[in-house]
Coordinates of C-alpha atoms in Angstrom, one line a residue:
M7 CA -54.3 -124.8 -28.7
D8 CA -56.9 -123.0 -26.6
I9 CA -56.9 -120.2 -24.0
F10 CA -56.1 -122.6 -21.2
S11 CA -53.0 -123.8 -23.1
L12 CA -51.9 -120.2 -23.4
I13 CA -52.5 -119.6 -19.6
S14 CA -50.4 -122.8 -18.9
L15 CA -47.7 -121.5 -21.2
L16 CA -47.5 -118.1 -19.4
G17 CA -47.7 -119.8 -16.0
G18 CA -44.9 -122.2 -17.0
L19 CA -42.8 -119.2 -18.2
A20 CA -43.5 -117.5 -14.9
L21 CA -42.4 -120.5 -12.9
F22 CA -39.4 -121.0 -15.1
L23 CA -38.2 -117.4 -14.6
Y24 CA -38.9 -117.5 -10.8
G25 CA -37.1 -120.8 -10.4
M26 CA -34.1 -119.5 -12.3
S27 CA -34.1 -116.4 -10.1
L28 CA -34.3 -118.4 -6.9
M29 CA -31.6 -120.8 -8.0
S30 CA -29.3 -118.1 -9.1
S31 CA -29.8 -116.2 -5.9
G32 CA -29.0 -119.3 -3.8
L33 CA -25.9 -120.1 -5.9
E34 CA -24.7 -116.5 -5.6
K35 CA -25.2 -116.4 -1.8
L36 CA -23.6 -119.8 -1.4
A37 CA -20.5 -118.6 -3.4
G38 CA -20.4 -115.5 -1.2
G39 CA -17.1 -113.6 -1.3
K40 CA -15.6 -116.3 -3.6
L41 CA -17.0 -114.4 -6.6
E42 CA -15.3 -111.2 -5.4
G43 CA -12.1 -113.2 -4.9
I44 CA -12.3 -114.4 -8.5
L45 CA -12.7 -110.9 -9.8
K46 CA -9.8 -109.7 -7.7
R47 CA -7.6 -112.2 -9.5
M48 CA -8.6 -110.7 -12.8
T49 CA -5.6 -109.8 -15.1
A50 CA -5.1 -108.3 -18.5
S51 CA -4.8 -111.8 -19.9
P52 CA -7.8 -112.4 -22.1
L53 CA -7.5 -116.2 -21.7
K54 CA -7.5 -116.1 -17.9
S55 CA -10.4 -113.6 -17.9
L56 CA -12.3 -115.9 -20.3
F57 CA -12.2 -118.9 -18.0
L58 CA -13.1 -116.7 -15.0
G59 CA -16.1 -115.4 -17.0
I60 CA -17.2 -119.0 -17.7
G61 CA -16.8 -119.9 -14.0
I62 CA -18.7 -116.9 -12.7
T63 CA -21.6 -117.4 -15.1
A64 CA -21.7 -121.1 -14.3
V65 CA -22.1 -120.1 -10.6
I66 CA -24.8 -117.5 -11.0
Q67 CA -26.4 -119.0 -14.1
S68 CA -27.0 -115.6 -15.9
S69 CA -24.8 -113.9 -18.5
S70 CA -27.0 -110.8 -18.3
A71 CA -26.4 -110.6 -14.5
V72 CA -22.6 -110.9 -15.1
T73 CA -22.6 -108.1 -17.6
V74 CA -24.7 -105.8 -15.3
M75 CA -22.3 -106.6 -12.5
L76 CA -19.4 -105.7 -14.8
V77 CA -21.1 -102.3 -15.7
G78 CA -21.4 -101.7 -11.9
L79 CA -17.8 -102.6 -11.1
V80 CA -16.4 -100.4 -13.9
N81 CA -18.7 -97.6 -13.0
S82 CA -17.4 -97.8 -9.4
G83 CA -13.8 -97.7 -10.6
I84 CA -13.2 -101.2 -9.1
M85 CA -12.4 -102.9 -12.5
E86 CA -10.6 -101.8 -15.6
L87 CA -12.4 -101.8 -18.9
A88 CA -9.9 -104.1 -20.6
S89 CA -10.4 -106.8 -18.0
T90 CA -14.1 -107.1 -18.8
V91 CA -13.7 -108.3 -22.4
G92 CA -12.6 -111.8 -21.6
V93 CA -15.3 -112.1 -18.8
I94 CA -18.0 -111.1 -21.3
M95 CA -16.8 -113.7 -23.8
G96 CA -16.6 -116.3 -21.0
S97 CA -20.1 -115.5 -19.8
N98 CA -21.6 -116.3 -23.2
I99 CA -20.1 -119.8 -22.9
G100 CA -21.0 -120.2 -19.2
T101 CA -24.7 -119.5 -19.9
T102 CA -24.9 -122.5 -22.2
I103 CA -24.9 -124.8 -19.1
T104 CA -28.5 -123.8 -18.5
A105 CA -29.5 -125.2 -21.9
W106 CA -27.8 -128.5 -21.1
I107 CA -29.7 -128.7 -17.8
L108 CA -33.0 -128.0 -19.6
S109 CA -32.2 -130.6 -22.3
L110 CA -32.9 -133.3 -19.7
V111 CA -36.6 -132.6 -20.3
G112 CA -36.3 -134.4 -23.7
V113 CA -34.8 -137.6 -22.2
E114 CA -36.8 -140.5 -23.4
S115 CA -36.1 -144.2 -22.6
D116 CA -37.6 -147.3 -20.8
N117 CA -34.4 -147.8 -18.9
V118 CA -35.0 -147.1 -15.2
L119 CA -31.7 -145.4 -14.7
I120 CA -32.2 -143.1 -17.7
K121 CA -35.8 -142.4 -16.6
L122 CA -34.3 -141.1 -13.3
L123 CA -32.6 -138.3 -15.3
K124 CA -36.0 -136.9 -16.4
P125 CA -36.9 -133.8 -14.3
E126 CA -40.4 -135.1 -13.4
S127 CA -38.6 -138.1 -11.8
F128 CA -36.1 -136.3 -9.6
S129 CA -37.5 -132.7 -9.3
P130 CA -40.1 -133.6 -6.6
V131 CA -37.3 -135.2 -4.5
L132 CA -35.1 -132.1 -4.8
A133 CA -38.0 -129.9 -4.0
L134 CA -38.8 -131.8 -0.8
I135 CA -35.2 -131.8 0.3
G136 CA -34.9 -128.1 -0.5
V137 CA -38.0 -127.2 1.5
I138 CA -36.9 -129.2 4.5
L139 CA -33.5 -127.5 4.4
M140 CA -35.1 -124.0 4.1
M141 CA -37.6 -124.6 6.9
S142 CA -35.5 -126.5 9.4
A143 CA -31.8 -125.7 8.9
K144 CA -30.3 -123.1 11.2
N145 CA -27.1 -122.8 9.1
S146 CA -27.4 -120.2 6.4
R147 CA -25.3 -122.3 4.0
K148 CA -27.8 -125.2 4.2
K149 CA -30.7 -122.8 3.7
D150 CA -28.9 -121.5 0.5
I151 CA -28.5 -125.1 -0.7
G152 CA -32.2 -125.6 0.0
S153 CA -33.0 -122.5 -2.0
I154 CA -30.9 -123.8 -5.0
L155 CA -32.7 -127.2 -4.9
V156 CA -36.2 -125.6 -4.7
G157 CA -35.3 -123.1 -7.5
F158 CA -34.1 -125.9 -9.7
A159 CA -37.2 -127.9 -9.1
I160 CA -39.5 -124.9 -9.9
L161 CA -37.5 -124.2 -13.0
M162 CA -37.9 -127.7 -14.3
Y163 CA -41.6 -127.7 -13.5
G164 CA -42.0 -124.5 -15.4
M165 CA -40.2 -126.1 -18.3
N166 CA -42.6 -129.0 -18.2
F167 CA -45.6 -126.7 -18.0
M168 CA -44.3 -124.9 -21.2
S169 CA -43.7 -128.1 -23.1
G170 CA -47.1 -129.5 -22.1
A171 CA -48.8 -126.2 -23.1
V172 CA -47.3 -126.2 -26.6
S173 CA -47.6 -129.9 -27.3
P174 CA -51.0 -129.4 -29.0
L175 CA -49.4 -127.2 -31.6
K176 CA -47.8 -130.1 -33.5
D177 CA -51.3 -131.1 -34.7
M178 CA -52.2 -127.5 -35.8
P179 CA -51.6 -126.8 -39.6
E180 CA -51.6 -123.1 -38.8
F181 CA -48.6 -123.5 -36.5
T182 CA -46.8 -125.5 -39.2
S183 CA -47.4 -122.7 -41.7
I184 CA -46.1 -120.1 -39.3
L185 CA -42.9 -122.1 -38.8
T186 CA -42.2 -122.2 -42.5
A187 CA -41.5 -118.4 -42.3
F188 CA -38.6 -119.2 -39.9
T189 CA -36.7 -120.9 -42.7
N190 CA -35.7 -117.4 -43.5
P191 CA -32.5 -116.9 -41.4
I192 CA -33.0 -113.1 -41.1
L193 CA -36.5 -113.5 -39.7
G194 CA -35.2 -116.2 -37.3
I195 CA -32.5 -113.9 -36.0
A196 CA -35.1 -111.1 -35.6
T197 CA -37.4 -113.4 -33.6
G198 CA -34.5 -114.5 -31.4
I199 CA -33.6 -110.9 -30.7
L200 CA -37.2 -109.8 -29.9
L201 CA -38.0 -112.8 -27.7
T202 CA -34.8 -112.4 -25.6
A203 CA -35.1 -108.6 -25.4
V204 CA -38.7 -108.9 -24.1
I205 CA -38.0 -111.4 -21.3
Q206 CA -34.4 -110.2 -20.8
S207 CA -33.0 -113.7 -20.4
S208 CA -31.3 -115.7 -23.1
S209 CA -31.5 -118.8 -20.9
A210 CA -35.3 -118.4 -20.7
S211 CA -35.7 -117.8 -24.5
V212 CA -33.5 -120.9 -25.2
G213 CA -35.8 -122.8 -22.8
I214 CA -38.9 -121.7 -24.7
L215 CA -37.2 -122.8 -28.0
Q216 CA -36.4 -126.2 -26.3
A217 CA -40.0 -126.5 -25.2
L218 CA -41.2 -125.8 -28.8
S219 CA -38.7 -128.4 -30.1
L220 CA -40.6 -131.1 -28.2
T221 CA -43.5 -130.7 -30.7
G222 CA -41.2 -132.2 -33.4
S223 CA -41.9 -129.2 -35.6
I224 CA -38.6 -127.3 -35.3
S225 CA -35.7 -128.1 -37.6
Y226 CA -32.0 -127.3 -37.3
G227 CA -32.4 -124.7 -40.1
M228 CA -35.0 -122.8 -38.0
A229 CA -33.3 -123.1 -34.7
I230 CA -29.8 -122.0 -35.6
P231 CA -30.7 -118.4 -36.7
I232 CA -33.0 -118.0 -33.7
I233 CA -30.2 -119.0 -31.3
M234 CA -27.9 -116.4 -33.1
G235 CA -30.5 -113.7 -32.5
Q236 CA -30.9 -114.7 -28.8
N237 CA -27.3 -113.8 -28.2
I238 CA -27.9 -110.3 -29.6
G239 CA -31.2 -109.9 -27.7
T240 CA -29.4 -110.6 -24.3
C241 CA -27.5 -107.3 -24.9
V242 CA -30.6 -105.3 -24.1
T243 CA -30.1 -105.9 -20.4
A244 CA -26.6 -104.5 -20.5
L245 CA -27.8 -101.6 -22.7
I246 CA -30.5 -100.7 -20.1
S247 CA -28.0 -101.0 -17.2
S248 CA -25.6 -98.6 -18.9
I249 CA -28.1 -95.7 -18.6
G250 CA -26.8 -93.1 -16.2
V251 CA -23.3 -94.5 -15.7
N252 CA -19.9 -93.1 -16.5
R253 CA -18.2 -93.5 -19.9
N254 CA -16.2 -96.5 -19.1
A255 CA -19.2 -98.3 -17.8
K256 CA -21.1 -97.5 -21.0
R257 CA -18.2 -99.0 -22.9
V258 CA -18.8 -102.3 -21.2
A259 CA -22.2 -102.5 -22.8
V260 CA -20.7 -101.4 -26.1
I261 CA -18.2 -104.3 -25.9
H262 CA -20.9 -106.7 -25.1
I263 CA -23.1 -105.6 -28.0
S264 CA -20.1 -105.4 -30.4
F265 CA -18.9 -108.9 -29.5
N266 CA -22.3 -110.5 -30.0
I267 CA -23.2 -108.6 -33.2
I268 CA -19.8 -109.1 -34.8
G269 CA -19.8 -112.8 -33.8
T270 CA -23.3 -113.3 -35.1
A271 CA -22.5 -111.6 -38.4
I272 CA -19.5 -113.8 -38.9
C273 CA -21.3 -117.0 -38.1
L274 CA -24.3 -115.9 -40.2
L275 CA -22.0 -115.3 -43.2
I276 CA -20.4 -118.7 -42.7
Y277 CA -23.9 -120.2 -42.4
F278 CA -25.1 -118.6 -45.6
V279 CA -22.0 -119.5 -47.6
A280 CA -22.1 -123.1 -46.3
H281 CA -25.8 -123.4 -47.0
Y282 CA -25.6 -122.2 -50.6
L283 CA -22.3 -123.8 -51.6
V284 CA -22.5 -127.1 -49.8
E285 CA -25.6 -129.3 -49.2
L286 CA -26.3 -129.4 -45.5
P287 CA -29.0 -132.2 -45.2
F288 CA -29.1 -131.9 -41.4
L289 CA -30.8 -128.5 -41.6
T290 CA -34.1 -130.1 -42.5
E291 CA -33.9 -132.6 -39.7
V292 CA -36.0 -132.2 -36.5
I293 CA -34.0 -130.7 -33.6
G294 CA -34.6 -131.7 -29.9
P295 CA -33.7 -130.0 -26.6
A296 CA -30.3 -131.6 -26.6
G297 CA -29.6 -130.5 -30.2
I298 CA -30.5 -126.9 -29.2
A299 CA -28.0 -127.2 -26.3
V300 CA -25.3 -128.4 -28.7
V301 CA -26.0 -125.6 -31.3
H302 CA -26.0 -123.0 -28.5
S303 CA -22.7 -124.2 -27.2
I304 CA -21.0 -124.5 -30.6
F305 CA -22.2 -121.1 -31.6
N306 CA -20.9 -119.4 -28.4
I307 CA -17.6 -121.2 -28.4
T308 CA -17.0 -120.5 -32.1
T309 CA -17.7 -116.7 -31.7
T310 CA -15.4 -116.6 -28.7
L311 CA -12.5 -118.4 -30.5
L312 CA -13.0 -116.1 -33.5
L313 CA -12.9 -112.8 -31.5
L314 CA -10.6 -113.7 -28.6
P315 CA -7.5 -112.6 -30.5
F316 CA -9.2 -109.2 -31.1
T317 CA -10.0 -108.1 -27.6
K318 CA -7.9 -104.9 -27.9
L319 CA -9.9 -104.1 -31.1
L320 CA -13.2 -104.5 -29.2
V321 CA -11.9 -102.1 -26.5
K322 CA -10.9 -99.6 -29.3
I323 CA -14.4 -99.8 -30.8
A324 CA -15.9 -99.1 -27.4
E325 CA -13.6 -96.1 -26.8
R326 CA -14.3 -94.6 -30.2
S327 CA -18.0 -95.1 -29.7
I328 CA -18.0 -93.4 -26.3
K329 CA -15.6 -90.5 -26.4
E330 CA -13.4 -89.8 -23.3
E331 CA -14.2 -86.8 -21.1
P332 CA -12.7 -86.0 -17.7
E333 CA -14.6 -87.4 -14.8
T334 CA -15.7 -84.8 -12.3
E335 CA -16.6 -87.0 -9.3
I336 CA -15.0 -89.7 -7.2
A337 CA -15.9 -93.2 -8.5
F338 CA -18.0 -95.0 -6.0
L339 CA -20.1 -98.2 -5.6
D340 CA -22.8 -98.6 -8.2
E341 CA -26.4 -99.7 -7.3
R342 CA -26.3 -102.3 -10.1
L343 CA -24.0 -104.3 -7.8
L344 CA -27.1 -104.8 -5.5
N345 CA -28.2 -107.4 -8.0
T346 CA -25.3 -109.6 -6.8
P347 CA -25.3 -108.8 -3.0
S348 CA -22.2 -110.9 -2.1
I349 CA -20.1 -109.0 -4.6
A350 CA -21.5 -105.7 -3.3
V351 CA -20.7 -106.7 0.4
Q352 CA -17.1 -107.5 -0.5
E353 CA -16.6 -104.3 -2.4
C354 CA -18.2 -102.3 0.4
G355 CA -15.6 -103.9 2.7
Q356 CA -12.8 -102.6 0.4
I357 CA -14.3 -99.1 0.3
T358 CA -14.6 -99.2 4.1
I359 CA -10.9 -100.2 4.4
E360 CA -10.1 -97.3 2.0
M361 CA -12.1 -95.0 4.4
G362 CA -10.1 -96.3 7.4
H363 CA -6.8 -95.5 5.6
I364 CA -8.1 -92.0 4.9
A365 CA -8.9 -91.5 8.6
K366 CA -5.5 -92.9 9.6
E367 CA -3.7 -90.7 7.0
S368 CA -5.6 -87.6 8.3
I369 CA -4.5 -88.3 11.9
L370 CA -0.9 -88.9 11.0
N371 CA -0.7 -85.8 8.9
A372 CA -2.3 -83.7 11.6
M373 CA 0.1 -84.9 14.3
E374 CA 3.1 -84.3 12.2
L375 CA 2.2 -80.6 12.2
F376 CA 3.4 -80.3 15.8
S377 CA 7.0 -80.9 14.9
H378 CA 6.9 -79.0 11.6
Y379 CA 3.9 -76.9 10.6
D380 CA 3.2 -77.0 6.8
E381 CA 0.1 -75.2 5.4
K382 CA -0.1 -77.7 2.4
K383 CA -0.2 -80.6 4.9
A384 CA -2.8 -78.7 6.9
Q385 CA -5.0 -78.3 3.8
K386 CA -4.5 -82.0 3.1
V387 CA -6.0 -82.9 6.5
I388 CA -9.1 -80.8 5.6
K389 CA -9.3 -82.4 2.2
L390 CA -9.1 -85.9 3.7
E391 CA -11.8 -85.0 6.2
K392 CA -14.1 -84.0 3.4
E393 CA -13.4 -87.3 1.6
A394 CA -14.3 -89.2 4.8
D395 CA -17.6 -87.3 5.0
I396 CA -18.4 -88.3 1.4
Y397 CA -17.5 -91.9 2.1
E398 CA -19.7 -92.0 5.3
D399 CA -22.7 -90.5 3.5
R400 CA -22.6 -92.6 0.4
L401 CA -21.3 -95.8 1.9
G402 CA -23.9 -95.6 4.8
S403 CA -26.7 -95.1 2.3
Y404 CA -25.5 -97.9 0.1
L405 CA -25.1 -100.3 3.1
V406 CA -28.7 -99.6 4.2
K407 CA -30.0 -100.5 0.7
L408 CA -27.8 -103.5 0.7
S409 CA -29.1 -104.7 4.0
A410 CA -32.5 -105.0 2.5
C411 CA -31.3 -107.6 -0.1
A412 CA -31.3 -111.3 0.4
L413 CA -28.1 -112.0 2.3
S414 CA -26.2 -114.8 3.9
D415 CA -25.6 -114.6 7.7
A416 CA -21.9 -113.9 7.0
D417 CA -22.8 -111.0 4.7
S418 CA -25.3 -109.6 7.2
N419 CA -22.7 -109.6 9.9
S420 CA -20.2 -107.9 7.6
I421 CA -22.7 -105.1 6.9
S422 CA -23.4 -104.7 10.6
K423 CA -19.7 -104.3 11.2
M424 CA -19.3 -101.7 8.4
L425 CA -22.3 -99.7 9.6
H426 CA -20.7 -99.5 13.1
V427 CA -17.2 -98.5 12.0
I428 CA -17.8 -96.0 9.2
G429 CA -19.1 -93.5 11.8
D430 CA -15.9 -94.0 13.8
F431 CA -13.7 -93.5 10.8
E432 CA -15.5 -90.3 10.0
R433 CA -15.3 -88.9 13.5
I434 CA -11.5 -89.7 13.6
S435 CA -11.0 -87.5 10.5
D436 CA -13.0 -84.8 12.3
H437 CA -10.7 -85.0 15.3
A438 CA -7.7 -84.8 12.9
V439 CA -9.0 -81.4 11.8
H440 CA -9.3 -80.3 15.4
I441 CA -5.7 -81.5 16.1
M442 CA -4.6 -79.6 12.9
E443 CA -6.3 -76.5 14.2
A444 CA -4.5 -76.8 17.6
A445 CA -1.2 -77.1 15.7
K446 CA -2.1 -74.0 13.6
E447 CA -3.0 -72.1 16.8
M448 CA 0.4 -72.9 18.3
K449 CA 2.1 -71.7 15.1
E450 CA 0.1 -68.5 14.8
K451 CA 0.4 -67.6 18.5
K452 CA 4.1 -68.8 18.6
L453 CA 3.4 -71.1 21.6
V454 CA 6.3 -73.2 22.6
L455 CA 5.8 -76.1 25.1
S456 CA 8.2 -76.7 27.9
E457 CA 10.6 -79.7 27.5
S458 CA 8.4 -81.9 29.7
G459 CA 5.3 -80.7 27.8
R460 CA 6.9 -81.7 24.5
H461 CA 7.9 -85.1 25.9
E462 CA 4.4 -85.8 27.1
L463 CA 2.9 -84.7 23.7
E464 CA 5.4 -86.9 21.8
T465 CA 4.6 -89.9 24.1
A466 CA 0.8 -89.5 23.6
T467 CA 1.3 -89.0 19.9
A468 CA 3.2 -92.3 19.6
A469 CA 0.4 -94.1 21.5
I470 CA -2.2 -92.6 19.1
R471 CA -0.1 -93.8 16.1
E472 CA 0.0 -97.3 17.5
I473 CA -3.7 -97.6 18.4
M474 CA -4.7 -96.2 15.0
G475 CA -2.5 -98.8 13.3
L476 CA -3.9 -101.6 15.4
A477 CA -7.5 -100.6 14.6
I478 CA -6.9 -100.5 10.9
I479 CA -5.0 -103.8 10.9
A480 CA -7.8 -105.4 13.0
F481 CA -10.5 -104.2 10.6
D482 CA -8.5 -104.7 7.3
G483 CA -7.5 -108.3 8.0
N484 CA -10.1 -109.2 10.6
D485 CA -7.0 -109.6 12.8
M486 CA -8.2 -110.7 16.3
E487 CA -4.8 -110.3 18.0
S488 CA -4.7 -106.7 17.0
A489 CA -8.3 -106.2 17.9
Y490 CA -7.8 -107.5 21.4
R491 CA -4.8 -105.2 21.9
V492 CA -6.8 -102.0 21.1
E493 CA -8.8 -101.8 24.3
P494 CA -5.9 -102.1 26.8
L495 CA -4.1 -99.3 24.9
E496 CA -7.2 -97.2 24.8
E497 CA -7.4 -97.4 28.6
V498 CA -3.7 -96.3 28.8
I499 CA -4.3 -93.4 26.5
G500 CA -7.3 -92.3 28.5
D501 CA -5.2 -92.3 31.7
L502 CA -2.3 -90.6 29.8
A503 CA -4.5 -87.7 28.6
E504 CA -5.6 -87.0 32.2
E505 CA -2.1 -87.3 33.5
V506 CA -0.8 -84.8 30.9
K507 CA -3.6 -82.3 31.9
Q508 CA -2.7 -82.7 35.6
N509 CA 1.0 -82.3 34.9
H510 CA 0.3 -79.1 33.0
I511 CA -1.7 -77.7 36.0
S512 CA 1.4 -78.4 38.2
R513 CA 3.7 -76.6 35.7
L514 CA 1.2 -73.8 35.5
Q515 CA 1.2 -73.4 39.3
S516 CA 5.0 -73.4 39.3
G517 CA 5.1 -70.8 36.5
V518 CA 6.8 -73.1 33.9
C519 CA 3.8 -73.0 31.5
T520 CA 1.2 -70.5 30.5
I521 CA -2.6 -70.6 30.5
Q522 CA -2.7 -70.4 26.7
Q523 CA -0.4 -73.4 26.4
G524 CA -2.7 -75.2 28.8
F525 CA -5.8 -74.6 26.7
V526 CA -4.1 -75.9 23.5
L527 CA -2.6 -78.9 25.2
S528 CA -5.9 -79.8 26.9
D529 CA -7.7 -79.6 23.6
I530 CA -5.1 -81.9 22.0
M531 CA -5.4 -84.5 24.8
T532 CA -9.2 -84.4 24.6
N533 CA -9.0 -85.1 20.8
Y534 CA -6.4 -87.8 21.4
A535 CA -8.7 -89.5 24.0
R536 CA -11.6 -89.4 21.6
V537 CA -9.6 -90.8 18.7
S538 CA -8.6 -93.7 20.9
A539 CA -12.2 -94.2 22.0
H540 CA -13.3 -94.5 18.3
C541 CA -10.4 -97.0 17.8
S542 CA -11.8 -99.0 20.7
N543 CA -15.2 -99.1 19.0
I544 CA -13.6 -100.4 15.8
G545 CA -11.7 -103.1 17.8
V546 CA -14.9 -104.1 19.7
A547 CA -16.9 -104.3 16.4
V548 CA -14.3 -106.7 14.9
I549 CA -14.3 -108.9 18.0
E550 CA -18.0 -109.0 18.6
L551 CA -19.0 -109.6 15.0
S552 CA -16.5 -112.4 14.7
Q553 CA -18.8 -114.1 17.2
S554 CA -21.9 -113.1 15.1
S555 CA -23.2 -110.6 17.6
F556 CA -22.8 -107.0 18.5
A557 CA -23.0 -106.1 22.2
A558 CA -20.2 -103.5 22.8
H559 CA -21.3 -102.4 26.2
Q560 CA -21.7 -106.0 27.4
Y561 CA -18.3 -106.9 26.1
L562 CA -16.5 -103.9 27.6
G563 CA -18.3 -104.4 30.9
K564 CA -17.1 -108.0 31.2
L565 CA -13.6 -107.0 30.1
K566 CA -13.1 -104.3 32.7
T567 CA -14.9 -105.9 35.6
M568 CA -13.6 -109.4 35.3
D569 CA -10.2 -110.5 36.3
D570 CA -8.9 -110.9 32.7
P571 CA -5.2 -111.8 32.9
A572 CA -4.5 -111.2 29.2
F573 CA -6.1 -107.7 29.4
K574 CA -4.2 -106.9 32.5
E575 CA -0.9 -108.0 31.0
M576 CA -1.4 -105.9 27.9
F577 CA -2.5 -102.9 30.0
R578 CA 0.8 -103.2 32.1
E579 CA 2.8 -103.5 28.9
Y580 CA 1.4 -100.4 27.4
R581 CA 1.5 -98.5 30.7
H582 CA 5.2 -99.2 30.9
K583 CA 5.8 -98.4 27.2
Y584 CA 4.0 -95.0 27.3
A585 CA 5.0 -94.0 30.9
L586 CA 5.6 -90.2 31.2

């Protein structure tokens, strides 16, 4: 093996890793929010979590990525620690699918149908189809499928490069003498740990082992300990990802490490006992890529079956390893989720909905102060406004980072919608504080509105309650019917605010009301009108982005200048409902 073979080996590894990354990215984008939906159905049932872990890892083809994602979800407060145990176990089984795919490299036969299973036979076709889809398809889903096919083809070419580069080793006596050292299981485990820790991918290290097995120099006795070590080595990624996160997130990494170390220790003990008490002739037999896939699967399934009944014990080990301390900050989205953008987009959506409910709660609490002023409730409005500020700042920054990731068209539209509405939710909470201050001023100055003034305020307050509810429902459930009803009601509230101000001037001229009452009432109506305008922005964002565009001024211009029967009918309905 010369320098050129070494260059081919490194180049093959580079292609392998890039192909896997491209394929995983395409699969993850194609799955989109389905992954998030799977996680939302997570329960405390270890068995259900196990199968979900297998499914998620089979989709994104990386157990390390799943663990990093779990660290991010726990750090953000989205997932409970106990729910991650089954997922981690399932991810170890799910990642064995890659080894089975790579085992196709070792297919040997003169049969035409079997020859078609060899990567060099079908990879060029997949690459061609994939490139055509990526370059010509307008549909993002088809582009993602193209990315998956190209990634798979590159991965297989990388595998072929590696196997071709190491094939001269079978004729080198020096290589054979080195391999004899791997008959020591401890050294084999250490090698597996080191190799996987360096390249941070158990799938890639298994692929390298499969490539080496094509030389015919690797036996079952050498491969089994190395495979055991690879499962421990993959924990390095989780360990690195746990730096700088909260305690529960660190515990996810501890569970992952504990599971793999304990599982490997048990299997190693069984291996030693069986090896020394019973003759195992197959250990000296040559192992191929398919045999490595079999051993990899059996090992991971066995460790899972052994430790599945002890999930609570693994959680206790993690809790004792990382002591509990009170958290001082609101849990929020973790940047580790940027590694799986579709998950991050879905969770951003949930956080934005939370922000919307904060804005709604702040407005409702502020308006209740007119009928009964309560200092605790007033302070709650201030607290909610500060929370909304934090949400806007952190969520906005996070969405900007997320928008730079590789996203599907649907995810890009979702980010655009969220970036448009978080500012509106924050401003609504600001207006809630202004409304609260108006109620406080009325309380401190002992201002009492006239009967007609109270009626007008109550009518306008009811309209604000309804438009706020419609905006939240529209955004929360992407409800088009509610979204279309927001703008007609916003028009009514705008007219209502001006009418209340004009009525107060008439009462002022007749001596029924005072100037001080007028200032406060005018301030309240101004804030009401602005709240309804922000609700209008939210409704427009939902409507426009459901059509994969955002042109608010164009939409509103058409709506108000064209003879739209539906708009006019809803406007008349609300005008009658909130008539003074």
